[in-house]
Amino acid sequence: MMITRNNLNEVLFENHDARLLIESVVSHTQATLYYYHGVEITVEHALRIYNRAIHAEEEDSSYSVSFLDFSGDNQKTLCTGNYC
């Protein structure tokens, strides 16, 4: 599922700070975030995504990320664009 402001309630966040960071990304950048149900977005990952999305926006570049597996120590994301 692509994350938008309209479906943020369907996304599992570690806490409110993580939610605010991702909400800012989908509201103020052209970044594309793909989410898989049941995956928890941590503050650490949200901050990394936020920084990359803002930097890409400043450089007028594209940025997209897919949350493939955020379980335990196997936390992986796939991203595309110049700021991965």
XYZ file of N, CA and C in Angstrom:
252
model
N 0.846 -1.155 0.000
C 0.000 0.000 0.000
C 0.901 1.229 0.000
N 0.547 2.207 -0.800
C 1.275 3.463 -0.803
C 0.749 4.317 0.352
N 1.663 4.871 1.158
C 1.255 5.682 2.300
C 0.873 7.080 1.828
N -0.301 7.522 2.262
C -0.783 8.878 2.003
C -1.304 9.454 3.312
N -1.627 10.731 3.313
C -2.215 11.333 4.521
C -3.543 10.664 4.870
N -4.250 10.191 3.861
C -5.578 9.603 4.072
C -5.543 8.219 4.702
N -4.422 7.519 4.605
C -4.392 6.161 5.154
C -3.349 5.980 6.261
N -2.879 7.062 6.863
C -1.892 6.955 7.945
C -2.415 6.138 9.125
N -3.724 6.116 9.330
C -4.289 5.341 10.441
C -4.148 3.842 10.240
N -3.862 3.407 9.021
C -3.679 1.983 8.740
C -2.240 1.531 8.943
N -1.338 2.477 9.209
C 0.085 2.192 9.347
C 0.428 2.041 10.824
N 1.275 1.059 11.132
C 1.703 0.799 12.502
C 3.003 1.565 12.770
N 2.967 2.472 13.740
C 4.125 3.273 14.104
C 4.601 2.906 15.497
N 5.910 3.048 15.723
C 6.492 2.795 17.039
C 5.915 3.779 18.062
N 5.783 5.035 17.660
C 5.211 6.047 18.550
C 4.755 7.247 17.718
N 4.276 8.275 18.407
C 3.720 9.443 17.718
C 4.791 10.217 16.945
N 6.021 10.220 17.436
C 7.101 10.910 16.728
C 7.336 10.296 15.350
N 7.340 8.982 15.273
C 7.517 8.303 13.989
C 6.373 8.672 13.049
N 5.171 8.715 13.568
C 4.010 9.081 12.755
C 4.141 10.505 12.220
N 4.551 11.447 13.073
C 4.694 12.834 12.646
C 5.746 12.995 11.547
N 6.841 12.264 11.661
C 7.877 12.328 10.627
C 7.356 11.825 9.288
N 6.690 10.681 9.297
C 6.169 10.116 8.045
C 5.038 10.987 7.505
N 4.215 11.530 8.382
C 3.152 12.433 7.940
C 3.740 13.653 7.243
N 4.828 14.163 7.764
C 5.496 15.308 7.141
C 6.040 14.938 5.765
N 6.595 13.751 5.643
C 7.127 13.301 4.347
C 6.016 13.221 3.302
N 4.906 12.584 3.641
C 3.838 12.417 2.648
C 3.087 13.718 2.387
N 3.159 14.666 3.323
C 2.452 15.936 3.152
C 3.274 16.985 2.413
N 4.595 16.943 2.591
C 5.418 18.051 2.108
C 6.476 17.668 1.085
N 6.507 16.428 0.672
C 7.470 16.017 -0.355
C 6.747 15.179 -1.405
N 7.468 14.884 -2.453
C 6.915 14.020 -3.493
C 7.410 12.585 -3.347
N 7.987 12.263 -2.193
C 8.477 10.912 -1.940
C 7.321 9.921 -1.978
N 7.634 8.719 -2.397
C 6.656 7.643 -2.459
C 7.058 6.575 -1.449
N 6.151 6.263 -0.530
C 6.418 5.274 0.504
C 5.460 4.108 0.346
N 6.009 2.910 0.235
C 5.200 1.702 0.119
C 5.282 0.921 1.419
N 4.132 0.583 1.967
C 4.027 -0.031 3.282
C 3.376 -1.408 3.173
N 3.810 -2.305 4.041
C 3.224 -3.639 4.137
C 2.570 -3.775 5.501
N 1.298 -4.174 5.552
C 0.537 -4.272 6.800
C 1.264 -5.141 7.820
N 1.219 -4.683 9.058
C 1.837 -5.424 10.148
C 3.263 -4.999 10.428
N 3.847 -4.180 9.576
C 5.215 -3.709 9.758
C 5.175 -2.452 10.615
N 6.000 -2.405 11.653
C 6.057 -1.220 12.511
C 7.163 -0.292 12.030
N 6.815 0.971 11.823
C 7.803 1.975 11.414
C 8.372 2.604 12.679
N 9.680 2.424 12.878
C 10.339 2.948 14.064
C 10.735 4.407 13.852
N 11.065 5.072 14.937
C 11.530 6.453 14.861
C 12.827 6.519 14.056
N 13.712 5.557 14.265
C 14.986 5.536 13.549
C 14.768 5.494 12.032
N 13.902 4.599 11.581
C 13.630 4.509 10.150
C 12.859 5.723 9.640
N 11.920 6.214 10.427
C 11.161 7.392 10.021
C 12.071 8.603 9.865
N 13.023 8.760 10.765
C 13.960 9.880 10.689
C 14.865 9.756 9.469
N 15.331 8.554 9.194
C 16.167 8.326 8.009
C 15.375 8.643 6.734
N 14.147 8.185 6.676
C 13.295 8.449 5.508
C 13.018 9.938 5.379
N 12.710 10.582 6.492
C 12.435 12.021 6.486
C 13.628 12.794 5.930
N 14.822 12.528 6.454
C 16.021 13.241 6.006
C 16.296 13.020 4.530
N 16.168 11.799 4.072
C 16.407 11.507 2.652
C 15.357 12.151 1.764
N 14.106 12.123 2.195
C 13.025 12.710 1.392
C 13.173 14.225 1.293
N 13.513 14.870 2.408
C 13.697 16.325 2.411
C 14.883 16.700 1.535
N 15.966 15.957 1.647
C 17.149 16.233 0.825
C 16.830 16.044 -0.658
N 16.125 14.991 -0.990
C 15.739 14.755 -2.385
C 14.839 15.878 -2.891
N 13.943 16.336 -2.056
C 13.038 17.420 -2.432
C 13.827 18.701 -2.718
N 14.811 19.001 -1.871
C 15.644 20.188 -2.068
C 16.441 20.119 -3.367
N 16.833 18.913 -3.750
C 17.607 18.702 -4.972
C 16.715 18.440 -6.187
N 15.408 18.521 -5.987
C 14.428 18.240 -7.042
C 14.662 16.863 -7.666
N 14.850 15.901 -6.782
C 15.103 14.524 -7.186
C 13.982 13.631 -6.651
N 13.884 12.441 -7.205
C 12.853 11.515 -6.737
C 13.383 10.658 -5.599
N 12.461 10.192 -4.764
C 12.804 9.297 -3.675
C 11.610 8.413 -3.396
N 11.856 7.122 -3.326
C 10.806 6.192 -2.927
C 11.418 5.116 -2.055
N 10.611 4.574 -1.160
C 11.084 3.543 -0.247
C 9.994 2.490 -0.087
N 10.427 1.251 0.056
C 9.513 0.137 0.275
C 9.929 -0.579 1.555
N 9.007 -0.714 2.493
C 9.281 -1.391 3.749
C 9.066 -2.891 3.546
N 10.126 -3.595 3.203
C 9.989 -5.029 2.931
C 9.903 -5.853 4.202
N 10.780 -5.578 5.140
C 10.794 -6.408 6.338
C 11.340 -5.589 7.492
N 10.473 -5.203 8.420
C 10.901 -4.456 9.604
C 10.736 -5.308 10.852
N 11.080 -6.559 10.779
C 10.891 -7.429 11.935
C 12.228 -7.729 12.595
N 12.342 -7.385 13.864
C 13.532 -7.702 14.652
C 14.810 -7.159 14.053
N 15.837 -8.017 13.968
C 17.143 -7.604 13.459
C 17.211 -7.620 11.945
N 16.197 -8.140 11.282
C 16.192 -8.206 9.825
C 15.507 -7.000 9.218
N 15.775 -5.822 9.748
C 15.112 -4.624 9.264
C 15.744 -4.205 7.946
N 14.960 -4.239 6.876
C 15.448 -3.931 5.547
C 14.484 -2.974 4.878
N 15.022 -2.074 4.105
C 14.203 -1.242 3.253
C 14.851 -1.201 1.891
N 14.051 -1.098 0.882
C 14.541 -0.868 -0.466
C 14.200 0.559 -0.826
N 15.155 1.282 -1.333
C 14.849 2.638 -1.744
C 15.446 2.889 -3.113
N 14.873 3.852 -3.797
C 15.344 4.245 -5.110
C 15.511 5.746 -5.132
N 16.291 6.203 -6.061
C 16.574 7.623 -6.166
C 18.024 7.885 -5.807
N 18.422 9.123 -5.811
C 19.810 9.488 -5.562
C 20.201 9.470 -4.092
N 19.239 9.358 -3.174
C 19.526 9.535 -1.766
C 19.251 8.297 -0.938
N 19.578 7.135 -1.462
C 19.392 5.882 -0.740
C 20.594 5.572 0.127
